[in-house]
Amino acid sequence: MKRSSVLTRATLVGVCAVVLPLLLAAYVGWLLTLTSVQQRLDGMAQVVAQHTDATVEEASSALRLIANSPIPPCSPEGLDQMRLLAMNTFSVKTVGYVEEDIFTCGSQGLMGAKAEPWVGHFVAADGVLASLQAVPWLGTAKPMLALQHSAFHVLVDAQQFLEVVVDGRFGVAVGALDGQLLNASNPAVGSLLTLVHTGPLSGMNEGFLYTVVRNGNWLSVAAIPRSDLWAILLETQLLTLSIGLVVAGVLLRRVVRDAGRRLSPLAELESAVRHREFIVHYQPIIELCSGRCIGAEALVRWRRADGSMVRPDLFIPLAEESGLILPITDQVMEAVMRDLGPMLAADRSLHVALNLAANDVCSGRFLPILLGHMQAADVLPCQVWLEATERGFMHLESAKLTIAKARALGFRAAVDDFGTGYSSLQYLQQLPLDALKIDKAFVSSIGLDASMTPLIGHVIEMANTLKLELVAEGVETAQQLDYLRAHHVQFAQGWLFAKALPAEGFKRFCLDERAALLGADEVPAGLPALLPVSG
Ligand code: C2E
Ligand code: CA
Ligand code: CA
């Protein structure tokens, strides 16, 4: 995957890793707040409704008791009875008796005051008439709940129904089932009760989150203003958002570590192997006596998804170290036979040189794979040169075995970068080799470095003594070419002839070069058919 794609992906995943946990935390915080507030509202409304019902029931029983008493109401015994009832019944504030619109007597004694009839709101199942906003005829002007049965009544202070509220942000109200208000902890919640008595049991109305509960003859509502809900939400969010931040931090660390891993050179190379991003370029090899192109060295290139090329010396060492060189060699062998197979099959005088990894030189693993591709392409073993550097000869015995086996099959074997290693002579004598490639460091010294020039002369001499063919690498100047020719070096490659070319470029190079040498009419039969018609 491209570096920029990895970075873009990591940035996107990183943003998600931060934003999603925070959004989730905010959402969970909101749900938790809503659930816990709703539960508190439910609880409060339940308690108010139950408390109201129980209190009214208690007051109604007291009222029925006195109404059914045989004792004359305003007699001294009757007055005592009313006084005792008011004292002993917690919910009842006063007891009274009305005769012909005159408040005759009550728990406070004999009265004789004019009794304006109270508006009755409903009659309960036990025949008790309830007046929700009854203003007492004497004493306090604060409206009370009046319960009337025959000529008797009791007054109940509705304030006691609302004593469940301990948190000032919440409000409660209680009233009749038709929405008539009995009492409210604040006027706004009181007016809410009249609005929601027919609607859903909970929800948002008039800027309040509310819950309604019906119990017996009573309806209660508990509510909280939206602004206070936000305040509670913020308290909860502090907790959930800090959890969200921790989760986001952990995820972000993972994303950064993962991106770092993906951006590591090894991970990039692994991905390149998986995506088969390797192609092969071919550097022509020239026979110096005739000037003919007699083959090419296959040089791998890593072509990234964005089209950019990576030089092999930048990734081959890492590939060798990590073992990824093996699948890379496989991809190279396959590509070479696909690219040059038809050309090699058409002209048996051409060859291709493959670079082997040290590992493959020791194990010989590549041989059956290569043979398979060659057979499919009808390429002969004598058309394939195997190049191995001195690193491949570290385990001399196994290297000898592989090279001997390859040569027995018909392949030709060459030592690459000769002269740059540590024990050149030692293995030269022991290994069954066909050719030796003079490293470009020696070739570059020709005509420049007086101390190195004699060295190349010795290398040439040694190769002649050992009856090895010579290929000079990195030939860049006519002076170098003259020197190599004068010293009977058989083959050369270098920028003086051509750089490593894509397959089609190499085929065109061969065609042009042969046309120039032989004259256009005498181009070998197989070649033109292999070249693209245009370009
Ligand atoms: P090498 O086998 O010695 O390949 C020759 C290198 O010299 C190539 O570099 C080639 O492009 C470069 N070269 C050729 N002519 C000239 C010239 O006139 N002047 C200069 N300055 N350089 C020239 P390249 O392609 O970058 O390959 C570098 C090395 O990577 C190769 O050195 C070889 O050791 C390794 N390599 C390339 N392809 C493969 C492969 O398929 N498998 C393995 N295992 N190693 C490979
Ligand atoms: Ca080579
Ligand atoms: Ca070389």
Tab-separated table of N, CA and C in Angstrom, residues 64-139:
chain	number	residue	atom	x	y	z
A	64	ARG	N	-66.111	9.432	57.604
A	64	ARG	CA	-67.251	8.510	57.635
A	64	ARG	C	-67.565	8.082	59.061
A	65	LEU	N	-66.507	7.917	59.833
A	65	LEU	CA	-66.677	7.490	61.236
A	65	LEU	C	-67.518	8.504	62.004
A	66	ILE	N	-67.166	9.768	61.841
A	66	ILE	CA	-67.884	10.798	62.613
A	66	ILE	C	-69.291	11.011	62.056
A	67	ALA	N	-69.405	10.852	60.701
A	67	ALA	CA	-70.724	11.047	60.091
A	67	ALA	C	-71.690	9.950	60.540
A	68	ASN	N	-71.177	8.800	60.826
A	68	ASN	CA	-72.031	7.684	61.238
A	68	ASN	C	-72.170	7.580	62.770
A	69	SER	N	-71.555	8.521	63.470
A	69	SER	CA	-71.602	8.448	64.938
A	69	SER	C	-73.004	8.836	65.433
A	70	PRO	N	-73.495	8.152	66.401
A	70	PRO	CA	-74.828	8.484	66.936
A	70	PRO	C	-74.807	9.719	67.862
A	71	ILE	N	-73.633	10.167	68.263
A	71	ILE	CA	-73.532	11.309	69.199
A	71	ILE	C	-73.940	12.583	68.456
A	72	PRO	N	-74.808	13.385	69.061
A	72	PRO	CA	-75.217	14.646	68.408
A	72	PRO	C	-73.973	15.507	68.132
A	73	PRO	N	-73.856	16.056	66.936
A	73	PRO	CA	-72.607	16.675	66.513
A	73	PRO	C	-72.133	17.846	67.384
A	74	CYS	N	-73.007	18.751	67.728
A	74	CYS	CA	-72.502	19.943	68.420
A	74	CYS	C	-72.699	19.861	69.938
A	75	SER	N	-73.064	18.679	70.442
A	75	SER	CA	-73.157	18.471	71.901
A	75	SER	C	-71.730	18.463	72.445
A	76	PRO	N	-71.548	18.657	73.741
A	76	PRO	CA	-70.174	18.626	74.298
A	76	PRO	C	-69.453	17.333	73.916
A	77	GLU	N	-70.175	16.185	73.925
A	77	GLU	CA	-69.514	14.908	73.563
A	77	GLU	C	-69.129	14.899	72.073
A	78	GLY	N	-70.081	15.486	71.308
A	78	GLY	CA	-69.825	15.533	69.852
A	78	GLY	C	-68.594	16.400	69.531
A	79	LEU	N	-68.521	17.555	70.270
A	79	LEU	CA	-67.362	18.443	70.046
A	79	LEU	C	-66.063	17.736	70.441
A	80	ASP	N	-66.133	17.010	71.581
A	80	ASP	CA	-64.941	16.264	72.018
A	80	ASP	C	-64.525	15.233	70.954
A	81	GLN	N	-65.555	14.596	70.451
A	81	GLN	CA	-65.282	13.549	69.450
A	81	GLN	C	-64.569	14.165	68.219
A	82	MET	N	-65.071	15.331	67.780
A	82	MET	CA	-64.453	15.975	66.609
A	82	MET	C	-63.019	16.420	66.927
A	83	ARG	N	-62.832	16.965	68.124
A	83	ARG	CA	-61.494	17.424	68.525
A	83	ARG	C	-60.493	16.242	68.519
A	84	LEU	N	-60.990	15.144	69.139
A	84	LEU	CA	-60.122	13.955	69.225
A	84	LEU	C	-59.768	13.427	67.828
A	85	LEU	N	-60.779	13.448	66.981
A	85	LEU	CA	-60.564	12.922	65.628
A	85	LEU	C	-59.507	13.765	64.885
A	86	ALA	N	-59.625	15.089	65.023
A	86	ALA	CA	-58.668	15.983	64.350
A	86	ALA	C	-57.260	15.780	64.911
A	87	MET	N	-57.203	15.560	66.242
A	87	MET	CA	-55.892	15.377	66.857
A	87	MET	C	-55.250	14.037	66.471
A	88	ASN	N	-56.112	13.015	66.422
A	88	ASN	CA	-55.557	11.662	66.222
A	88	ASN	C	-55.396	11.262	64.760
A	89	THR	N	-56.036	11.997	63.877
A	89	THR	CA	-55.886	11.647	62.457
A	89	THR	C	-54.850	12.602	61.861
A	90	PHE	N	-53.730	12.029	61.519
A	90	PHE	CA	-52.577	12.826	61.089
A	90	PHE	C	-52.903	13.750	59.911
A	91	SER	N	-53.658	13.200	58.968
A	91	SER	CA	-53.896	13.972	57.748
A	91	SER	C	-54.952	15.070	57.927
A	92	VAL	N	-55.777	14.919	58.928
A	92	VAL	CA	-56.909	15.860	59.077
A	92	VAL	C	-56.477	17.078	59.894
A	93	LYS	N	-56.740	18.253	59.303
A	93	LYS	CA	-56.387	19.491	60.001
A	93	LYS	C	-57.528	19.881	60.928
A	94	THR	N	-58.740	19.964	60.367
A	94	THR	CA	-59.921	20.298	61.201
A	94	THR	C	-61.106	19.443	60.749
A	95	VAL	N	-62.069	19.290	61.697
A	95	VAL	CA	-63.327	18.601	61.399
A	95	VAL	C	-64.433	19.629	61.611
A	96	GLY	N	-65.494	19.607	60.809
A	96	GLY	CA	-66.555	20.600	60.991
A	96	GLY	C	-67.938	20.041	60.690
A	97	TYR	N	-68.941	20.774	61.152
A	97	TYR	CA	-70.333	20.363	60.943
A	97	TYR	C	-71.089	21.585	60.451
A	98	VAL	N	-71.832	21.437	59.336
A	98	VAL	CA	-72.558	22.557	58.722
A	98	VAL	C	-74.045	22.230	58.735
A	99	GLU	N	-74.828	23.198	59.180
A	99	GLU	CA	-76.279	22.979	59.236
A	99	GLU	C	-76.942	24.197	58.601
A	100	GLU	N	-77.640	23.986	57.499
A	100	GLU	CA	-78.321	25.064	56.770
A	100	GLU	C	-77.382	26.232	56.484
A	101	ASP	N	-76.288	25.937	55.789
A	101	ASP	CA	-75.274	26.924	55.370
A	101	ASP	C	-74.625	27.689	56.531
A	102	ILE	N	-74.702	27.126	57.692
A	102	ILE	CA	-74.019	27.744	58.844
A	102	ILE	C	-73.012	26.726	59.371
A	103	PHE	N	-71.787	27.176	59.458
A	103	PHE	CA	-70.731	26.349	60.045
A	103	PHE	C	-70.991	26.355	61.549
A	104	THR	N	-71.737	25.345	62.010
A	104	THR	CA	-72.253	25.354	63.377
A	104	THR	C	-71.163	25.063	64.392
A	105	CYS	N	-70.461	23.974	64.184
A	105	CYS	CA	-69.407	23.620	65.142
A	105	CYS	C	-68.343	22.774	64.461
A	106	GLY	N	-67.225	22.564	65.196
A	106	GLY	CA	-66.138	21.771	64.596
A	106	GLY	C	-65.124	21.407	65.662
A	107	SER	N	-63.991	20.908	65.226
A	107	SER	CA	-62.961	20.479	66.181
A	107	SER	C	-62.431	21.666	66.983
A	108	GLN	N	-62.671	22.938	66.463
A	108	GLN	CA	-62.229	24.114	67.237
A	108	GLN	C	-63.299	24.575	68.235
A	109	GLY	N	-64.501	23.930	68.219
A	109	GLY	CA	-65.576	24.305	69.171
A	109	GLY	C	-66.807	24.776	68.430
A	110	LEU	N	-67.658	25.541	69.126
A	110	LEU	CA	-68.879	26.066	68.507
A	110	LEU	C	-68.504	27.252	67.632
A	111	MET	N	-69.101	27.371	66.448
A	111	MET	CA	-68.683	28.396	65.487
A	111	MET	C	-69.802	29.381	65.179
A	112	GLY	N	-70.747	28.963	64.355
A	112	GLY	CA	-71.860	29.827	63.956
A	112	GLY	C	-71.486	30.770	62.826
A	113	ALA	N	-70.523	30.435	61.979
A	113	ALA	CA	-70.130	31.303	60.851
A	113	ALA	C	-70.880	30.908	59.582
A	114	LYS	N	-71.008	31.890	58.687
A	114	LYS	CA	-71.681	31.628	57.401
A	114	LYS	C	-70.793	30.671	56.582
A	115	ALA	N	-71.386	29.658	56.029
A	115	ALA	CA	-70.612	28.655	55.270
A	115	ALA	C	-70.942	28.745	53.794
A	116	GLU	N	-70.011	29.412	53.010
A	116	GLU	CA	-70.171	29.446	51.538
A	116	GLU	C	-69.929	28.031	51.026
A	117	PRO	N	-70.832	27.431	50.263
A	117	PRO	CA	-70.578	26.046	49.823
A	117	PRO	C	-69.325	25.975	48.918
A	118	TRP	N	-68.555	24.959	49.113
A	118	TRP	CA	-67.334	24.749	48.291
A	118	TRP	C	-67.700	24.040	46.983
A	119	VAL	N	-66.929	24.355	45.960
A	119	VAL	CA	-67.174	23.699	44.661
A	119	VAL	C	-66.708	22.233	44.765
A	120	GLY	N	-67.613	21.319	44.506
A	120	GLY	CA	-67.247	19.895	44.572
A	120	GLY	C	-66.617	19.444	43.249
A	121	HIS	N	-65.542	18.695	43.331
A	121	HIS	CA	-64.887	18.246	42.088
A	121	HIS	C	-65.256	16.841	41.695
A	122	PHE	N	-65.311	15.973	42.654
A	122	PHE	CA	-65.761	14.619	42.328
A	122	PHE	C	-66.251	13.935	43.580
A	123	VAL	N	-67.076	12.915	43.321
A	123	VAL	CA	-67.570	12.114	44.441
A	123	VAL	C	-66.859	10.772	44.368
A	124	ALA	N	-66.192	10.424	45.443
A	124	ALA	CA	-65.444	9.166	45.461
A	124	ALA	C	-66.400	7.991	45.632
A	125	ALA	N	-65.889	6.794	45.454
A	125	ALA	CA	-66.722	5.591	45.511
A	125	ALA	C	-67.425	5.427	46.862
A	126	ASP	N	-66.787	5.944	47.921
A	126	ASP	CA	-67.408	5.808	49.260
A	126	ASP	C	-68.401	6.941	49.545
A	127	GLY	N	-68.761	7.703	48.523
A	127	GLY	CA	-69.767	8.757	48.678
A	127	GLY	C	-69.206	10.061	49.209
A	128	VAL	N	-67.922	10.144	49.401
A	128	VAL	CA	-67.314	11.378	49.914
A	128	VAL	C	-67.126	12.356	48.754
A	129	LEU	N	-67.556	13.608	48.986
A	129	LEU	CA	-67.406	14.647	47.954
A	129	LEU	C	-66.088	15.384	48.200
A	130	ALA	N	-65.269	15.488	47.151
A	130	ALA	CA	-63.967	16.156	47.314
A	130	ALA	C	-64.005	17.530	46.670
A	131	SER	N	-63.588	18.551	47.440
A	131	SER	CA	-63.427	19.907	46.898
A	131	SER	C	-61.953	20.238	46.982
A	132	LEU	N	-61.334	20.477	45.816
A	132	LEU	CA	-59.871	20.544	45.789
A	132	LEU	C	-59.314	21.862	46.322
A	133	GLN	N	-60.003	22.945	46.084
A	133	GLN	CA	-59.469	24.261	46.483
A	133	GLN	C	-60.441	24.922	47.446
A	134	ALA	N	-60.698	24.282	48.560
A	134	ALA	CA	-61.686	24.824	49.512
A	134	ALA	C	-61.020	25.846	50.430
A	135	VAL	N	-61.574	27.101	50.396
A	135	VAL	CA	-61.014	28.140	51.287
A	135	VAL	C	-61.766	28.039	52.626
A	136	PRO	N	-61.054	27.794	53.716
A	136	PRO	CA	-61.731	27.633	55.029
A	136	PRO	C	-62.526	28.899	55.396
A	137	TRP	N	-63.688	28.688	56.087
A	137	TRP	CA	-64.554	29.842	56.421
A	137	TRP	C	-63.954	30.652	57.566
A	138	LEU	N	-63.114	30.028	58.307
A	138	LEU	CA	-62.504	30.744	59.447
A	138	LEU	C	-60.989	30.524	59.412
A	139	GLY	N	-60.260	31.452	60.025
A	139	GLY	CA	-58.810	31.259	60.158
A	139	GLY	C	-58.076	31.454	58.836
